[in-house]
Tab-separated table of N, CA and C in Angstrom:
chain	number	residue	atom	x	y	z
A	22	MET	N	-40.123	35.346	11.144
A	22	MET	CA	-39.100	33.684	11.496
A	22	MET	C	-40.284	32.933	12.322
A	23	THR	N	-40.023	31.934	12.445
A	23	THR	CA	-40.335	30.783	13.404
A	23	THR	C	-39.575	30.079	14.164
A	24	ALA	N	-39.503	29.920	15.352
A	24	ALA	CA	-38.697	28.662	16.070
A	24	ALA	C	-39.554	28.955	17.457
A	25	THR	N	-38.587	28.199	18.281
A	25	THR	CA	-39.302	28.174	19.818
A	25	THR	C	-38.824	29.964	20.508
A	26	ARG	N	-39.353	30.031	21.318
A	26	ARG	CA	-39.303	31.644	21.921
A	26	ARG	C	-38.021	32.080	22.441
A	27	PRO	N	-37.320	30.862	22.965
A	27	PRO	CA	-35.960	31.189	23.665
A	27	PRO	C	-34.935	31.252	22.549
A	28	VAL	N	-35.168	30.362	20.961
A	28	VAL	CA	-33.915	30.606	20.161
A	28	VAL	C	-34.416	32.070	19.545
A	29	LEU	N	-36.018	32.264	19.460
A	29	LEU	CA	-36.012	33.827	18.430
A	29	LEU	C	-35.525	34.980	19.744
A	30	ARG	N	-35.454	34.770	21.057
A	30	ARG	CA	-35.054	35.885	21.842
A	30	ARG	C	-33.436	35.863	21.471
A	31	GLN	N	-32.846	34.706	21.634
A	31	GLN	CA	-31.289	34.824	21.463
A	31	GLN	C	-31.299	35.961	19.964
A	32	LEU	N	-31.984	35.414	19.415
A	32	LEU	CA	-31.770	36.570	18.017
A	32	LEU	C	-31.965	37.733	17.845
A	33	VAL	N	-32.884	38.258	18.952
A	33	VAL	CA	-33.100	39.689	18.824
A	33	VAL	C	-33.453	40.169	20.075
A	34	ASP	N	-33.129	39.787	21.119
A	34	ASP	CA	-33.222	40.221	22.644
A	34	ASP	C	-33.179	41.606	22.684
A	35	ASP	N	-31.983	42.109	21.999
A	35	ASP	CA	-31.457	43.310	22.142
A	35	ASP	C	-31.996	44.113	21.202
A	36	LEU	N	-33.314	44.034	20.306
A	36	LEU	CA	-33.792	44.896	19.494
A	36	LEU	C	-35.308	45.445	20.017
A	37	GLU	N	-35.364	46.705	19.601
A	37	GLU	CA	-36.640	47.216	20.499
A	37	GLU	C	-37.715	46.798	19.940
A	38	HIS	N	-37.544	46.605	18.596
A	38	HIS	CA	-38.590	46.565	17.521
A	38	HIS	C	-39.090	45.102	17.311
A	39	ALA	N	-38.225	44.084	18.154
A	39	ALA	CA	-38.848	42.855	17.854
A	39	ALA	C	-39.992	42.267	18.996
A	40	VAL	N	-41.104	41.836	18.445
A	40	VAL	CA	-41.815	41.250	18.953
A	40	VAL	C	-42.623	39.787	18.799
A	41	VAL	N	-42.139	39.111	19.707
A	41	VAL	CA	-42.000	37.716	19.486
A	41	VAL	C	-43.731	37.265	19.950
A	42	MET	N	-44.497	36.341	19.265
A	42	MET	CA	-45.831	36.198	19.272
A	42	MET	C	-46.347	34.789	19.478
A	43	PRO	N	-46.473	33.971	20.540
A	43	PRO	CA	-46.845	32.520	20.515
A	43	PRO	C	-47.515	32.188	19.560
A	44	LEU	N	-47.188	30.747	18.776
A	44	LEU	CA	-47.841	30.080	17.646
A	44	LEU	C	-48.269	28.426	18.677
A	45	GLY	N	-48.784	27.513	18.001
A	45	GLY	CA	-49.170	26.558	18.523
A	45	GLY	C	-47.599	25.432	18.566
A	46	HIS	N	-47.728	24.381	18.836
A	46	HIS	CA	-46.579	23.595	19.063
A	46	HIS	C	-45.404	23.858	19.525
A	47	HIS	N	-45.234	24.822	20.507
A	47	HIS	CA	-44.653	25.477	21.319
A	47	HIS	C	-43.495	26.356	20.324
A	48	LEU	N	-44.189	26.747	19.665
A	48	LEU	CA	-43.287	27.355	18.442
A	48	LEU	C	-43.560	28.958	18.699
A	49	SER	N	-42.981	29.888	18.358
A	49	SER	CA	-43.291	31.288	18.353
A	49	SER	C	-42.894	31.854	17.112
A	50	LEU	N	-43.198	33.173	16.650
A	50	LEU	CA	-43.337	33.747	15.294
A	50	LEU	C	-42.814	35.149	15.701
A	51	LEU	N	-42.033	35.772	14.809
A	51	LEU	CA	-41.146	37.062	15.166
A	51	LEU	C	-41.928	37.743	13.495
A	52	PRO	N	-42.682	38.749	13.650
A	52	PRO	CA	-43.067	39.495	12.347
A	52	PRO	C	-42.407	40.094	12.081
A	53	MET	N	-42.061	40.480	10.643
A	53	MET	CA	-40.850	41.159	10.155
A	53	MET	C	-41.563	42.384	9.881
A	54	THR	N	-41.592	43.393	10.634
A	54	THR	CA	-41.767	44.876	10.367
A	54	THR	C	-41.176	45.696	9.817
A	55	THR	N	-41.468	46.676	9.604
A	55	THR	CA	-40.573	47.533	8.785
A	55	THR	C	-39.323	48.003	9.504
A	56	ALA	N	-39.820	48.295	11.201
A	56	ALA	CA	-38.725	48.941	11.797
A	56	ALA	C	-37.615	47.970	12.150
A	57	LEU	N	-38.029	46.489	12.302
A	57	LEU	CA	-37.421	45.298	12.638
A	57	LEU	C	-36.183	45.596	11.241
A	58	ARG	N	-36.827	45.101	10.437
A	58	ARG	CA	-36.093	45.089	8.755
A	58	ARG	C	-35.023	46.260	8.702
A	59	ALA	N	-35.675	47.003	9.331
A	59	ALA	CA	-34.382	48.258	9.034
A	59	ALA	C	-33.163	48.240	10.149
A	60	ALA	N	-33.545	47.648	11.082
A	60	ALA	CA	-32.692	47.503	12.330
A	60	ALA	C	-31.856	46.379	12.355
A	61	VAL	N	-31.888	45.394	11.252
A	61	VAL	CA	-31.421	44.162	11.222
A	61	VAL	C	-30.567	44.092	9.651
A	62	ALA	N	-31.121	44.752	8.699
A	62	ALA	CA	-30.391	44.850	7.387
A	62	ALA	C	-28.740	45.409	7.293
A	63	ARG	N	-28.219	44.505	6.726
A	63	ARG	CA	-26.759	44.745	6.816
A	63	ARG	C	-26.295	45.584	5.380
A	64	VAL	N	-26.107	46.924	5.776
A	64	VAL	CA	-25.836	47.914	4.401
A	64	VAL	C	-24.564	47.079	3.849
A	65	GLY	N	-25.001	47.127	2.460
A	65	GLY	CA	-23.890	46.318	1.583
A	65	GLY	C	-23.832	45.274	1.126
A	66	ALA	N	-24.883	44.060	2.099
A	66	ALA	CA	-25.234	42.857	1.661
A	66	ALA	C	-26.237	42.749	0.478
A	67	PRO	N	-25.829	41.735	-0.117
A	67	PRO	CA	-26.876	41.667	-1.383
A	67	PRO	C	-27.835	40.676	-0.899
A	68	PRO	N	-28.956	41.214	-1.374
A	68	PRO	CA	-30.643	40.632	-1.062
A	68	PRO	C	-30.542	39.210	-1.379
A	69	GLU	N	-31.375	38.536	-0.609
A	69	GLU	CA	-31.531	37.094	-0.565
A	69	GLU	C	-32.351	36.692	-1.764
A	70	ALA	N	-31.916	36.144	-2.516
A	70	ALA	CA	-32.823	35.746	-3.919
A	70	ALA	C	-33.970	35.025	-3.439
A	71	GLY	N	-35.082	35.141	-3.828
A	71	GLY	CA	-36.305	34.408	-3.717
A	71	GLY	C	-37.296	34.988	-2.547
A	72	PHE	N	-36.852	35.855	-1.942
A	72	PHE	CA	-37.581	36.406	-0.760
A	72	PHE	C	-37.859	37.883	-0.941
A	73	ALA	N	-38.830	38.366	-0.538
A	73	ALA	CA	-39.424	39.625	-1.094
A	73	ALA	C	-38.569	40.644	0.295
A	74	ASP	N	-39.176	39.872	1.771
A	74	ASP	CA	-38.687	40.754	2.462
A	74	ASP	C	-37.493	40.210	3.924
A	75	LEU	N	-36.796	39.410	3.286
A	75	LEU	CA	-35.654	38.748	4.049
A	75	LEU	C	-34.448	39.943	4.153
A	76	PRO	N	-34.610	40.721	5.174
A	76	PRO	CA	-33.451	41.678	5.179
A	76	PRO	C	-32.065	41.281	4.600
A	77	ALA	N	-31.389	42.241	3.698
A	77	ALA	CA	-30.151	41.750	3.128
A	77	ALA	C	-29.169	41.507	4.311
A	78	GLY	N	-28.541	40.069	4.191
A	78	GLY	CA	-27.513	39.893	5.319
A	78	GLY	C	-28.213	39.294	6.449
A	79	PHE	N	-29.366	39.117	6.675
A	79	PHE	CA	-29.903	38.862	7.749
A	79	PHE	C	-29.859	37.277	7.988
A	80	ASP	N	-29.848	36.500	6.520
A	80	ASP	CA	-29.334	34.925	6.736
A	80	ASP	C	-28.341	34.697	7.188
A	81	ARG	N	-27.384	35.712	7.809
A	81	ARG	CA	-26.289	35.097	8.380
A	81	ARG	C	-26.509	35.402	10.271
A	82	ALA	N	-27.347	36.199	10.265
A	82	ALA	CA	-28.053	35.997	11.737
A	82	ALA	C	-28.518	34.767	11.952
A	83	LEU	N	-29.686	34.301	10.971
A	83	LEU	CA	-30.099	33.236	11.144
A	83	LEU	C	-29.342	31.956	11.283
A	84	ALA	N	-28.364	31.888	10.742
A	84	ALA	CA	-27.831	30.746	10.779
A	84	ALA	C	-26.965	30.851	11.888
A	85	ALA	N	-26.544	31.945	12.524
A	85	ALA	CA	-25.877	31.912	13.746
A	85	ALA	C	-26.945	31.413	14.752
A	86	CYS	N	-28.191	32.222	15.190
A	86	CYS	CA	-29.104	31.845	15.926
A	86	CYS	C	-29.610	30.504	16.138
A	87	SER	N	-29.304	29.431	14.759
A	87	SER	CA	-29.593	28.339	14.612
A	87	SER	C	-28.662	27.304	15.513
A	88	VAL	N	-27.787	27.666	16.153
A	88	VAL	CA	-27.146	27.091	16.914
A	88	VAL	C	-27.802	26.622	18.168
A	89	HIS	N	-28.699	27.485	18.284
A	89	HIS	CA	-29.438	27.210	19.557
A	89	HIS	C	-30.694	26.378	19.235
A	90	GLY	N	-30.948	26.002	18.553
A	90	GLY	CA	-32.164	25.314	17.674
A	90	GLY	C	-32.776	25.869	16.457
A	91	PRO	N	-33.085	25.115	15.668
A	91	PRO	CA	-33.767	25.282	14.345
A	91	PRO	C	-34.705	26.559	14.333
A	92	VAL	N	-34.479	27.510	13.012
A	92	VAL	CA	-35.053	28.661	13.049
A	92	VAL	C	-35.528	28.509	11.385
A	93	ALA	N	-36.874	29.086	11.150
A	93	ALA	CA	-37.448	28.851	10.174
A	93	ALA	C	-37.721	30.093	9.378
A	94	TYR	N	-37.181	30.825	8.492
A	94	TYR	CA	-37.761	32.071	7.686
A	94	TYR	C	-38.775	31.863	6.762
A	95	LEU	N	-39.927	32.357	7.192
A	95	LEU	CA	-40.929	32.113	6.018
A	95	LEU	C	-41.793	33.384	5.569
A	96	GLU	N	-42.385	33.555	4.221
A	96	GLU	CA	-43.125	34.435	3.776
A	96	GLU	C	-44.294	34.001	2.964
A	97	ALA	N	-45.358	34.539	2.916
A	97	ALA	CA	-46.335	34.241	2.097
A	97	ALA	C	-46.826	35.782	1.931
A	98	GLU	N	-47.479	35.496	0.745
A	98	GLU	CA	-48.349	36.395	0.080
A	98	GLU	C	-49.683	36.013	-0.853
A	99	TYR	N	-50.767	36.219	0.043
A	99	TYR	CA	-51.604	35.765	-0.651
A	99	TYR	C	-52.772	37.035	-0.939
A	100	PHE	N	-53.753	36.805	-1.810
A	100	PHE	CA	-55.289	37.723	-1.971
A	100	PHE	C	-55.947	36.975	-2.697
A	101	GLY	N	-57.437	36.891	-2.040
A	101	GLY	CA	-58.326	36.257	-2.747
A	101	GLY	C	-57.927	34.853	-2.651
A	102	GLY	N	-56.878	34.187	-1.938
A	102	GLY	CA	-56.845	32.900	-2.219
A	102	GLY	C	-55.738	32.319	-3.109
A	103	VAL	N	-55.332	33.401	-3.767
A	103	VAL	CA	-54.104	33.269	-4.485
A	103	VAL	C	-52.856	34.104	-4.356
A	104	GLY	N	-51.423	33.270	-4.628
A	104	GLY	CA	-50.252	33.729	-3.766
A	104	GLY	C	-49.256	32.894	-3.956
A	105	ALA	N	-48.171	33.274	-3.140
A	105	ALA	CA	-46.814	32.668	-3.166
A	105	ALA	C	-46.457	32.597	-1.819
A	106	GLN	N	-45.229	31.756	-1.581
A	106	GLN	CA	-44.907	31.224	-0.468
A	106	GLN	C	-43.394	31.041	-0.545
A	107	SER	N	-42.591	31.238	0.181
A	107	SER	CA	-40.795	30.890	0.306
A	107	SER	C	-40.815	30.033	1.921
A	108	ALA	N	-39.638	29.536	1.918
A	108	ALA	CA	-39.226	29.152	3.464
A	108	ALA	C	-37.958	28.549	3.104
A	109	GLN	N	-37.120	28.813	4.353
A	109	GLN	CA	-35.965	28.479	4.429
A	109	GLN	C	-35.827	27.719	5.843
A	110	VAL	N	-34.974	26.990	6.331
A	110	VAL	CA	-34.706	26.378	7.757
A	110	VAL	C	-33.086	26.476	7.980
A	111	TRP	N	-32.694	26.732	9.079
A	111	TRP	CA	-31.668	27.131	9.582
A	111	TRP	C	-31.544	25.904	10.748
A	112	ASP	N	-30.423	24.884	11.053
A	112	ASP	CA	-29.982	24.254	12.150
A	112	ASP	C	-28.637	24.047	12.369
A	113	GLY	N	-28.304	24.350	13.436
A	113	GLY	CA	-26.953	24.015	13.997
A	113	GLY	C	-25.941	24.986	13.170
A	114	GLY	N	-26.546	26.068	12.531
A	114	GLY	CA	-25.935	26.995	11.832
A	114	GLY	C	-25.641	26.953	10.390
A	115	ASN	N	-26.416	25.483	9.917
A	115	ASN	CA	-26.527	25.577	8.596
A	115	ASN	C	-27.702	25.685	7.868
A	116	VAL	N	-27.719	25.569	6.811
A	116	VAL	CA	-29.236	25.583	5.877
A	116	VAL	C	-29.651	24.129	5.746
A	117	VAL	N	-30.504	23.747	6.343
A	117	VAL	CA	-31.115	22.599	6.267
A	117	VAL	C	-32.168	22.002	5.370
A	118	LEU	N	-33.311	23.190	5.188
A	118	LEU	CA	-34.105	22.849	4.049
A	118	LEU	C	-34.433	24.298	3.338
A	119	GLY	N	-34.302	23.985	2.310
A	119	GLY	CA	-34.312	25.271	1.315
A	119	GLY	C	-33.163	26.124	0.588
A	120	PRO	N	-33.706	27.442	0.062
A	120	PRO	CA	-34.752	27.817	0.225
A	120	PRO	C	-35.718	27.172	-0.601
A	121	LEU	N	-36.962	27.015	-0.741
A	121	LEU	CA	-38.302	26.621	-1.029
A	121	LEU	C	-39.150	27.935	-1.612
A	122	TYR	N	-39.770	27.706	-2.703
A	122	TYR	CA	-40.232	28.833	-3.214
A	122	TYR	C	-41.507	28.052	-4.105
A	123	LEU	N	-42.964	28.683	-3.898
A	123	LEU	CA	-43.792	27.966	-4.599
A	123	LEU	C	-44.662	29.402	-5.079
A	124	ALA	N	-44.526	29.859	-6.595
A	124	ALA	CA	-44.879	30.994	-7.279
A	124	ALA	C	-46.240	30.836	-7.337
A	125	GLU	N	-46.826	32.228	-7.648
A	125	GLU	CA	-48.498	32.506	-7.751
A	125	GLU	C	-48.706	31.489	-9.155
A	126	GLY	N	-50.090	30.557	-8.717
A	126	GLY	CA	-50.445	29.730	-9.770
A	126	GLY	C	-49.955	28.359	-9.947
A	127	GLU	N	-48.653	28.261	-9.480
A	127	GLU	CA	-48.054	26.774	-9.341
A	127	GLU	C	-49.215	25.693	-8.221
A	128	PRO	N	-49.220	24.313	-8.572
A	128	PRO	CA	-49.921	23.655	-7.684
A	128	PRO	C	-48.971	23.227	-6.614
A	129	PHE	N	-49.980	22.977	-5.565
A	129	PHE	CA	-49.088	22.778	-4.522
A	129	PHE	C	-48.511	21.377	-4.445
A	130	PRO	N	-47.036	21.528	-4.229
A	130	PRO	CA	-46.475	19.763	-4.332
A	130	PRO	C	-47.110	18.932	-3.589
A	131	ALA	N	-46.937	17.557	-3.990
A	131	ALA	CA	-47.396	16.495	-3.100
A	131	ALA	C	-46.652	16.695	-2.109
A	132	GLU	N	-45.188	17.051	-1.629
A	132	GLU	CA	-44.862	17.023	-0.051
A	132	GLU	C	-45.324	18.305	0.580
A	133	GLY	N	-46.318	19.061	-0.211
A	133	GLY	CA	-46.483	20.046	0.964
A	133	GLY	C	-45.993	21.350	0.264
A	134	THR	N	-46.742	22.417	0.669
A	134	THR	CA	-46.192	23.744	0.480
A	134	THR	C	-45.012	24.077	1.300
A	135	PRO	N	-44.135	25.181	0.808
A	135	PRO	CA	-42.647	25.351	1.537
A	135	PRO	C	-42.713	25.769	3.254
A	136	ILE	N	-43.971	26.443	3.077
A	136	ILE	CA	-44.067	26.834	4.675
A	136	ILE	C	-44.459	25.524	5.739
A	137	SER	N	-45.552	24.454	5.134
A	137	SER	CA	-45.882	23.426	5.638
A	137	SER	C	-44.311	22.894	5.886
A	138	ARG	N	-43.782	22.494	4.747
A	138	ARG	CA	-42.236	21.828	4.668
A	138	ARG	C	-41.392	22.310	5.708
A	139	ALA	N	-41.298	23.506	5.798
A	139	ALA	CA	-40.209	24.192	7.073
A	139	ALA	C	-40.954	24.029	8.411
A	140	LEU	N	-42.314	24.078	8.785
A	140	LEU	CA	-42.821	23.823	10.002
A	140	LEU	C	-42.566	22.326	10.368
A	141	ARG	N	-42.753	21.473	9.438
A	141	ARG	CA	-42.665	19.985	9.694
A	141	ARG	C	-41.263	19.717	10.033
A	142	ARG	N	-40.168	20.499	9.606
A	142	ARG	CA	-38.679	20.562	9.845
A	142	ARG	C	-38.595	20.811	11.265
A	143	LEU	N	-39.517	21.878	11.831
A	143	LEU	CA	-39.397	22.284	13.038
A	143	LEU	C	-40.287	21.534	14.426
A	144	GLY	N	-40.519	20.127	13.562
A	144	GLY	CA	-41.243	19.390	14.747
A	144	GLY	C	-43.015	19.465	14.311
A	145	VAL	N	-43.217	20.393	13.716
A	145	VAL	CA	-44.861	20.271	13.657
A	145	VAL	C	-45.622	18.990	12.704
A	146	THR	N	-46.718	18.819	13.567
A	146	THR	CA	-47.484	17.697	12.636
A	146	THR	C	-48.742	18.474	12.624
A	147	SER	N	-49.399	18.074	11.459
A	147	SER	CA	-50.599	18.493	11.045
A	147	SER	C	-51.680	18.004	11.987
A	148	GLY	N	-51.755	16.657	12.456
A	148	GLY	CA	-52.678	16.314	13.374
A	148	GLY	C	-53.981	16.280	12.905
A	149	GLY	N	-55.009	17.120	13.330
A	149	GLY	CA	-56.551	16.988	12.655
A	149	GLY	C	-56.663	18.493	12.172
A	150	HIS	N	-55.484	19.020	11.621
A	150	HIS	CA	-55.564	20.251	10.762
A	150	HIS	C	-55.198	19.942	9.538
A	151	ARG	N	-55.732	21.028	8.630
A	151	ARG	CA	-55.590	20.826	7.178
A	151	ARG	C	-54.241	20.712	6.634
A	152	ASP	N	-53.189	21.257	7.767
A	152	ASP	CA	-51.898	21.330	7.601
A	152	ASP	C	-51.330	21.661	8.335
A	153	GLU	N	-49.938	22.055	8.398
A	153	GLU	CA	-48.867	22.434	9.352
A	153	GLU	C	-49.206	24.026	9.790
A	154	PHE	N	-49.362	24.742	8.346
A	154	PHE	CA	-49.534	26.236	8.641
A	154	PHE	C	-50.753	26.536	9.647
A	155	ASP	N	-52.053	25.617	9.495
A	155	ASP	CA	-52.933	25.831	10.389
A	155	ASP	C	-52.721	25.176	11.598
A	156	ALA	N	-52.150	24.473	11.627
A	156	ALA	CA	-51.846	23.748	12.968
A	156	ALA	C	-51.011	24.441	14.083
A	157	VAL	N	-50.297	25.228	13.374
A	157	VAL	CA	-49.545	26.128	14.439
A	157	VAL	C	-50.596	27.466	14.614
A	158	GLY	N	-51.517	27.628	13.616
A	158	GLY	CA	-52.018	29.073	13.837
A	158	GLY	C	-51.723	30.317	13.260
A	159	LEU	N	-51.060	29.906	11.916
A	159	LEU	CA	-50.936	30.897	11.045
A	159	LEU	C	-51.784	31.414	10.225
A	160	HIS	N	-52.894	30.881	10.168
A	160	HIS	CA	-54.081	31.247	9.821
A	160	HIS	C	-54.973	32.272	10.406
A	161	ARG	N	-54.465	32.575	11.466
A	161	ARG	CA	-55.196	33.436	12.606
A	161	ARG	C	-55.049	34.904	12.146
A	162	HIS	N	-54.258	35.511	11.512
A	162	HIS	CA	-54.103	36.687	10.722
A	162	HIS	C	-53.396	36.881	9.276
A	163	ARG	N	-54.021	37.470	8.647
A	163	ARG	CA	-53.924	37.717	7.357
A	163	ARG	C	-52.383	38.476	6.951
A	164	ASP	N	-52.061	39.237	8.100
A	164	ASP	CA	-50.643	40.342	7.883
A	164	ASP	C	-50.136	40.763	8.798
A	165	THR	N	-48.955	41.276	9.072
A	165	THR	CA	-48.125	41.793	9.914
A	165	THR	C	-49.144	42.196	10.689
A	166	LEU	N	-49.776	43.428	10.360
A	166	LEU	CA	-50.274	44.129	11.437
A	166	LEU	C	-51.509	43.312	12.162
A	167	GLY	N	-51.849	42.469	11.434
A	167	GLY	CA	-52.890	41.567	11.874
A	167	GLY	C	-52.194	40.992	13.473
A	168	TRP	N	-50.835	40.096	13.140
A	168	TRP	CA	-50.401	39.689	14.360
A	168	TRP	C	-49.853	40.811	15.267
A	169	LEU	N	-49.378	41.817	14.859
A	169	LEU	CA	-49.196	42.662	16.110
A	169	LEU	C	-50.388	43.392	17.186
A	170	LEU	N	-51.114	43.503	16.326
A	170	LEU	CA	-52.827	43.828	16.960
A	170	LEU	C	-53.334	42.822	17.958
A	171	GLY	N	-53.090	41.570	17.412
A	171	GLY	CA	-53.284	40.459	18.152
A	171	GLY	C	-54.866	40.276	17.945
């Protein structure tokens, strides 16, 4: 998840498994670890279609949290430069973008990848970077463990 630090804190302040990491453009990242996924998943809730790691029912928590500010759920799975992306943005308690999907092998859309479009919805501009993904620094680590180890 990506949002400002105060918004993410509203979401997970009482969860011991939550680690909020700083990004650029005044945003922060909440890596979805196995422990966090287990802590926030709602038993009996259907999984969210199109997302590999979004815990069942967690979309409701993201919607509720977004009354404090926009929040984006982002997924990327790449190996050797080939992969897939998914993104969705909530603001004011509602979905305002997505869900967006880019499957492996699909060309990048002219309006940008799902993650770049979601970051744009959070106010990120690419500036002198290749895209919004690079502008906030998401390229710094290749996986969740990399973010946690810093």
